[in-house]
DNA sequence: TGAGATAAATGAACGTCATTCATTTATTGG
DNA sequence: CCAATAAATGAATGACGTTCATTTATCTCA
């Protein structure tokens, strides 16, 4: 082992001679600032320039601690993962635990949909918070009696649903307004109207609950 | 009605005097060129400049037919929607029809995940292909015996799952490699390994099939 | 007590985008 | 043939992410 194989997401930390300038920045500070910026200005407002400004620093300074904007997004993602509530898997019946986890997961990422395209494809290697969540969820599935080979596919299926539902949660209330094409889509238009007397009845929450119940029932049947 | 309320996605078409220059461009041509560009260079390669070049035209010329790059994406989306196979809803049993539709839908958008964030939030108003799909699916649900109020939420839930699964389908095979953190996630790591002797066993297809079955069973139970 | 060595921060660049706009070009109806 | 119309052009703009040579601050070691 010539080198301790520096992690991709990790930035240098040598031990030799002569110490550097007092560090104003670090990854935690950058992550926190990014989260605050996102909550105030949204993902459009998250630019390297704005991030630097909020830290009182020049944009180029960020690149001493982060290799790209994409790495900032990964840091934010890991932070969010640590906020997902998977505690139920060690205390509640499996069905309840899944429900609690899924609602928490969706709730958090509904406000961070731009991260989903990153997460869904991001290796969990060296993503400790994400791994911790998977470990807890896996344990919960084992305890509930799932055969080992069914667990990962079940989690993947649930996550797919949760991510999709997170997008949904941001849809405008009138997303299903068929407008002047209503006449050519009578059944659909009627079904939309049946949800309530007025338009503006996008059933994001109801749909999430229904689909989640279906998944829990269907996947739960895989237990031995 | 002073003006026929020009559709947002629609670009001018007046009737007065004097006809314009011979049109080299139109929305259909732009859509086709965009699709070809995407298939060749991916979504990173889809720039207004590249699109214009592939049409033998200056970038600014596109803006006579399209109000923004976002509108190009909407045109592409509509085109893709027309390729989703919902034919089973008029010929097959409900379960089979849903399965066929879901596989087709996922297959198409797995190669167009950057569109998902757009679609999931895009009003269907004046999206004829999308509406046609919803109408056919709704009819299928009615024919299968679903109460009207359950139909839209069921479709929304299925779509959420399909979109999430489309992201999944692009995940690298080693996405679940826990690397050097494997020791701290024994159950998860073991569950991953149980999928096959080697790593590289991301169960995207298996997971999709399992979750879809669960949804079909669970939602199917809502029929009267 | 300096003299490197080290890393952090700076500011000025670059290249890539989407988009705008004044202008020119082509077409056609009156 | 003129006036009107819309399409296409090319130059310009303003974000944005990122790079790089340089400067600044700090610590270790001689």
PDB file of N, CA, C and O (backbone and C1' of nucleotides) in Angstrom, chain C residues 6-28:
ATOM      1  P    DT C   6       6.761  20.869   1.205  1.00  0.00           P
ATOM      2  O5'  DT C   6       5.302  21.306   1.626  1.00  0.00           O
ATOM      3  C5'  DT C   6       4.936  21.289   3.013  1.00  0.00           C
ATOM      4  C4'  DT C   6       3.708  22.136   3.222  1.00  0.00           C
ATOM      5  C3'  DT C   6       2.657  21.997   2.119  1.00  0.00           C
ATOM      6  O3'  DT C   6       1.542  21.307   2.639  1.00  0.00           O
ATOM      7  C1'  DT C   6       2.941  24.261   2.845  1.00  0.00           C
ATOM      8  P    DA C   7       0.493  20.656   1.616  1.00  0.00           P
ATOM      9  O5'  DA C   7      -0.694  21.693   1.822  1.00  0.00           O
ATOM     10  C5'  DA C   7      -1.192  21.926   3.128  1.00  0.00           C
ATOM     11  C4'  DA C   7      -1.947  23.229   3.169  1.00  0.00           C
ATOM     12  C3'  DA C   7      -3.096  23.316   2.152  1.00  0.00           C
ATOM     13  O3'  DA C   7      -4.182  23.940   2.787  1.00  0.00           O
ATOM     14  C1'  DA C   7      -1.712  25.169   1.925  1.00  0.00           C
ATOM     15  P    DA C   8      -5.640  23.823   2.235  1.00  0.00           P
ATOM     16  O5'  DA C   8      -6.191  25.275   2.586  1.00  0.00           O
ATOM     17  C5'  DA C   8      -5.632  25.980   3.678  1.00  0.00           C
ATOM     18  C4'  DA C   8      -5.963  27.453   3.573  1.00  0.00           C
ATOM     19  C3'  DA C   8      -7.250  27.757   2.820  1.00  0.00           C
ATOM     20  O3'  DA C   8      -7.906  28.832   3.466  1.00  0.00           O
ATOM     21  C1'  DA C   8      -5.417  28.747   1.682  1.00  0.00           C
ATOM     22  P    DA C   9      -9.304  29.334   2.928  1.00  0.00           P
ATOM     23  O5'  DA C   9      -8.891  30.588   2.056  1.00  0.00           O
ATOM     24  C5'  DA C   9      -8.355  31.738   2.706  1.00  0.00           C
ATOM     25  C4'  DA C   9      -8.011  32.774   1.653  1.00  0.00           C
ATOM     26  C3'  DA C   9      -9.179  33.142   0.728  1.00  0.00           C
ATOM     27  O3'  DA C   9      -9.437  34.533   0.845  1.00  0.00           O
ATOM     28  C1'  DA C   9      -7.201  32.654  -0.510  1.00  0.00           C
ATOM     29  P    DT C  10     -10.538  35.193  -0.119  1.00  0.00           P
ATOM     30  O5'  DT C  10      -9.649  35.737  -1.302  1.00  0.00           O
ATOM     31  C5'  DT C  10      -8.532  36.575  -1.003  1.00  0.00           C
ATOM     32  C4'  DT C  10      -7.843  36.993  -2.281  1.00  0.00           C
ATOM     33  C3'  DT C  10      -8.794  37.535  -3.345  1.00  0.00           C
ATOM     34  O3'  DT C  10      -8.467  38.887  -3.585  1.00  0.00           O
ATOM     35  C1'  DT C  10      -7.242  35.976  -4.263  1.00  0.00           C
ATOM     36  P    DG C  11      -9.546  39.907  -4.126  1.00  0.00           P
ATOM     37  O5'  DG C  11      -9.118  40.010  -5.661  1.00  0.00           O
ATOM     38  C5'  DG C  11      -7.750  40.177  -5.980  1.00  0.00           C
ATOM     39  C4'  DG C  11      -7.532  39.919  -7.460  1.00  0.00           C
ATOM     40  C3'  DG C  11      -8.690  40.372  -8.367  1.00  0.00           C
ATOM     41  O3'  DG C  11      -8.132  40.873  -9.566  1.00  0.00           O
ATOM     42  C1'  DG C  11      -8.311  38.087  -8.683  1.00  0.00           C
ATOM     43  P    DA C  12      -8.992  41.759 -10.530  1.00  0.00           P
ATOM     44  O5'  DA C  12      -8.277  41.411 -11.912  1.00  0.00           O
ATOM     45  C5'  DA C  12      -6.937  40.921 -11.913  1.00  0.00           C
ATOM     46  C4'  DA C  12      -6.800  39.781 -12.903  1.00  0.00           C
ATOM     47  C3'  DA C  12      -7.614  39.975 -14.188  1.00  0.00           C
ATOM     48  O3'  DA C  12      -6.793  39.679 -15.301  1.00  0.00           O
ATOM     49  C1'  DA C  12      -8.049  37.851 -13.277  1.00  0.00           C
ATOM     50  P    DA C  13      -7.197  40.151 -16.730  1.00  0.00           P
ATOM     51  O5'  DA C  13      -8.161  38.991 -17.271  1.00  0.00           O
ATOM     52  C5'  DA C  13      -7.731  38.271 -18.372  1.00  0.00           C
ATOM     53  C4'  DA C  13      -7.691  36.781 -18.037  1.00  0.00           C
ATOM     54  C3'  DA C  13      -8.490  35.961 -19.016  1.00  0.00           C
ATOM     55  O3'  DA C  13      -7.664  35.584 -20.096  1.00  0.00           O
ATOM     56  C1'  DA C  13      -8.778  35.222 -16.722  1.00  0.00           C
ATOM     57  P    DC C  14      -8.220  35.445 -21.535  1.00  0.00           P
ATOM     58  O5'  DC C  14      -8.748  33.945 -21.584  1.00  0.00           O
ATOM     59  C5'  DC C  14      -8.690  33.177 -20.402  1.00  0.00           C
ATOM     60  C4'  DC C  14      -9.220  31.800 -20.692  1.00  0.00           C
ATOM     61  C3'  DC C  14     -10.070  31.716 -21.948  1.00  0.00           C
ATOM     62  O3'  DC C  14      -9.844  30.486 -22.583  1.00  0.00           O
ATOM     63  C1'  DC C  14     -11.421  31.331 -20.020  1.00  0.00           C
ATOM     64  P    DG C  15     -10.280  30.299 -24.130  1.00  0.00           P
ATOM     65  O5'  DG C  15     -11.507  29.290 -23.930  1.00  0.00           O
ATOM     66  C5'  DG C  15     -11.409  28.233 -22.972  1.00  0.00           C
ATOM     67  C4'  DG C  15     -12.770  27.591 -22.802  1.00  0.00           C
ATOM     68  C3'  DG C  15     -13.625  27.617 -24.072  1.00  0.00           C
ATOM     69  O3'  DG C  15     -14.249  26.357 -24.214  1.00  0.00           O
ATOM     70  C1'  DG C  15     -14.749  28.745 -22.314  1.00  0.00           C
ATOM     71  P    DT C  16     -15.234  26.060 -25.437  1.00  0.00           P
ATOM     72  O5'  DT C  16     -16.655  25.953 -24.717  1.00  0.00           O
ATOM     73  C5'  DT C  16     -16.750  25.279 -23.478  1.00  0.00           C
ATOM     74  C4'  DT C  16     -18.134  25.497 -22.904  1.00  0.00           C
ATOM     75  C3'  DT C  16     -19.225  25.498 -23.973  1.00  0.00           C
ATOM     76  O3'  DT C  16     -20.234  24.576 -23.600  1.00  0.00           O
ATOM     77  C1'  DT C  16     -19.430  27.393 -22.558  1.00  0.00           C
ATOM     78  P    DC C  17     -21.226  24.032 -24.751  1.00  0.00           P
ATOM     79  O5'  DC C  17     -22.634  24.528 -24.235  1.00  0.00           O
ATOM     80  C5'  DC C  17     -22.803  25.908 -24.101  1.00  0.00           C
ATOM     81  C4'  DC C  17     -23.803  26.211 -23.040  1.00  0.00           C
ATOM     82  C3'  DC C  17     -25.089  26.695 -23.675  1.00  0.00           C
ATOM     83  O3'  DC C  17     -26.134  25.783 -23.405  1.00  0.00           O
ATOM     84  C1'  DC C  17     -24.089  28.399 -22.281  1.00  0.00           C
ATOM     85  P    DA C  18     -27.403  25.797 -24.370  1.00  0.00           P
ATOM     86  O5'  DA C  18     -28.202  27.067 -23.830  1.00  0.00           O
ATOM     87  C5'  DA C  18     -28.737  27.032 -22.523  1.00  0.00           C
ATOM     88  C4'  DA C  18     -29.332  28.386 -22.186  1.00  0.00           C
ATOM     89  C3'  DA C  18     -30.506  28.796 -23.076  1.00  0.00           C
ATOM     90  O3'  DA C  18     -31.519  29.341 -22.255  1.00  0.00           O
ATOM     91  C1'  DA C  18     -28.788  30.433 -23.210  1.00  0.00           C
ATOM     92  P    DT C  19     -32.902  29.735 -22.909  1.00  0.00           P
ATOM     93  O5'  DT C  19     -32.652  31.243 -23.333  1.00  0.00           O
ATOM     94  C5'  DT C  19     -32.227  32.160 -22.342  1.00  0.00           C
ATOM     95  C4'  DT C  19     -31.912  33.497 -22.970  1.00  0.00           C
ATOM     96  C3'  DT C  19     -32.962  34.005 -23.961  1.00  0.00           C
ATOM     97  O3'  DT C  19     -33.517  35.199 -23.425  1.00  0.00           O
ATOM     98  C1'  DT C  19     -30.752  34.368 -24.737  1.00  0.00           C
ATOM     99  P    DT C  20     -34.656  35.987 -24.268  1.00  0.00           P
ATOM    100  O5'  DT C  20     -33.815  37.208 -24.868  1.00  0.00           O
ATOM    101  C5'  DT C  20     -33.032  37.985 -23.998  1.00  0.00           C
ATOM    102  C4'  DT C  20     -32.419  39.161 -24.756  1.00  0.00           C
ATOM    103  C3'  DT C  20     -33.402  39.899 -25.668  1.00  0.00           C
ATOM    104  O3'  DT C  20     -33.201  41.291 -25.473  1.00  0.00           O
ATOM    105  C1'  DT C  20     -31.521  39.190 -26.911  1.00  0.00           C
ATOM    106  P    DC C  21     -34.306  42.349 -26.016  1.00  0.00           P
ATOM    107  O5'  DC C  21     -33.548  43.053 -27.222  1.00  0.00           O
ATOM    108  C5'  DC C  21     -32.127  43.216 -27.176  1.00  0.00           C
ATOM    109  C4'  DC C  21     -31.612  43.675 -28.529  1.00  0.00           C
ATOM    110  C3'  DC C  21     -32.697  44.251 -29.457  1.00  0.00           C
ATOM    111  O3'  DC C  21     -32.176  45.369 -30.141  1.00  0.00           O
ATOM    112  C1'  DC C  21     -31.590  42.475 -30.528  1.00  0.00           C
ATOM    113  P    DA C  22     -33.152  46.623 -30.471  1.00  0.00           P
ATOM    114  O5'  DA C  22     -32.370  47.289 -31.689  1.00  0.00           O
ATOM    115  C5'  DA C  22     -30.964  47.453 -31.591  1.00  0.00           C
ATOM    116  C4'  DA C  22     -30.294  47.064 -32.902  1.00  0.00           C
ATOM    117  C3'  DA C  22     -30.921  47.700 -34.145  1.00  0.00           C
ATOM    118  O3'  DA C  22     -29.866  48.181 -34.985  1.00  0.00           O
ATOM    119  C1'  DA C  22     -30.861  45.353 -34.397  1.00  0.00           C
ATOM    120  P    DT C  23     -30.226  48.943 -36.338  1.00  0.00           P
ATOM    121  O5'  DT C  23     -30.064  47.802 -37.426  1.00  0.00           O
ATOM    122  C5'  DT C  23     -28.839  47.062 -37.460  1.00  0.00           C
ATOM    123  C4'  DT C  23     -28.941  45.938 -38.454  1.00  0.00           C
ATOM    124  C3'  DT C  23     -29.542  46.329 -39.815  1.00  0.00           C
ATOM    125  O3'  DT C  23     -28.561  46.127 -40.815  1.00  0.00           O
ATOM    126  C1'  DT C  23     -30.414  44.260 -39.034  1.00  0.00           C
ATOM    127  P    DT C  24     -28.857  46.525 -42.348  1.00  0.00           P
ATOM    128  O5'  DT C  24     -29.101  45.095 -42.998  1.00  0.00           O
ATOM    129  C5'  DT C  24     -28.119  44.071 -42.788  1.00  0.00           C
ATOM    130  C4'  DT C  24     -28.672  42.750 -43.278  1.00  0.00           C
ATOM    131  C3'  DT C  24     -29.155  42.739 -44.724  1.00  0.00           C
ATOM    132  O3'  DT C  24     -28.596  41.610 -45.364  1.00  0.00           O
ATOM    133  C1'  DT C  24     -30.818  41.854 -43.313  1.00  0.00           C
ATOM    134  P    DT C  25     -28.765  41.438 -46.953  1.00  0.00           P
ATOM    135  O5'  DT C  25     -29.841  40.276 -47.065  1.00  0.00           O
ATOM    136  C5'  DT C  25     -29.628  39.069 -46.338  1.00  0.00           C
ATOM    137  C4'  DT C  25     -30.838  38.168 -46.520  1.00  0.00           C
ATOM    138  C3'  DT C  25     -31.388  38.129 -47.941  1.00  0.00           C
ATOM    139  O3'  DT C  25     -31.516  36.790 -48.337  1.00  0.00           O
ATOM    140  C1'  DT C  25     -33.122  38.575 -46.403  1.00  0.00           C
ATOM    141  P    DA C  26     -31.715  36.438 -49.884  1.00  0.00           P
ATOM    142  O5'  DA C  26     -33.217  35.920 -49.898  1.00  0.00           O
ATOM    143  C5'  DA C  26     -33.558  34.843 -49.036  1.00  0.00           C
ATOM    144  C4'  DA C  26     -35.050  34.813 -48.835  1.00  0.00           C
ATOM    145  C3'  DA C  26     -35.873  34.713 -50.117  1.00  0.00           C
ATOM    146  O3'  DA C  26     -36.682  33.565 -49.982  1.00  0.00           O
ATOM    147  C1'  DA C  26     -36.733  36.388 -48.688  1.00  0.00           C
ATOM    148  P    DT C  27     -37.392  32.974 -51.299  1.00  0.00           P
ATOM    149  O5'  DT C  27     -38.901  33.444 -51.108  1.00  0.00           O
ATOM    150  C5'  DT C  27     -39.611  33.009 -49.952  1.00  0.00           C
ATOM    151  C4'  DT C  27     -40.831  33.881 -49.751  1.00  0.00           C
ATOM    152  C3'  DT C  27     -41.744  34.008 -50.967  1.00  0.00           C
ATOM    153  O3'  DT C  27     -42.885  33.189 -50.765  1.00  0.00           O
ATOM    154  C1'  DT C  27     -41.526  36.055 -49.750  1.00  0.00           C
ATOM    155  P    DT C  28     -43.889  32.937 -51.981  1.00  0.00           P
ATOM    156  O5'  DT C  28     -45.011  34.034 -51.683  1.00  0.00           O
ATOM    157  C5'  DT C  28     -45.573  34.117 -50.375  1.00  0.00           C
ATOM    158  C4'  DT C  28     -46.386  35.404 -50.264  1.00  0.00           C
ATOM    159  C3'  DT C  28     -47.353  35.629 -51.426  1.00  0.00           C
ATOM    160  O3'  DT C  28     -48.625  35.911 -50.910  1.00  0.00           O
ATOM    161  C1'  DT C  28     -46.091  37.572 -50.999  1.00  0.00           C
TER     162       DT C  28
END
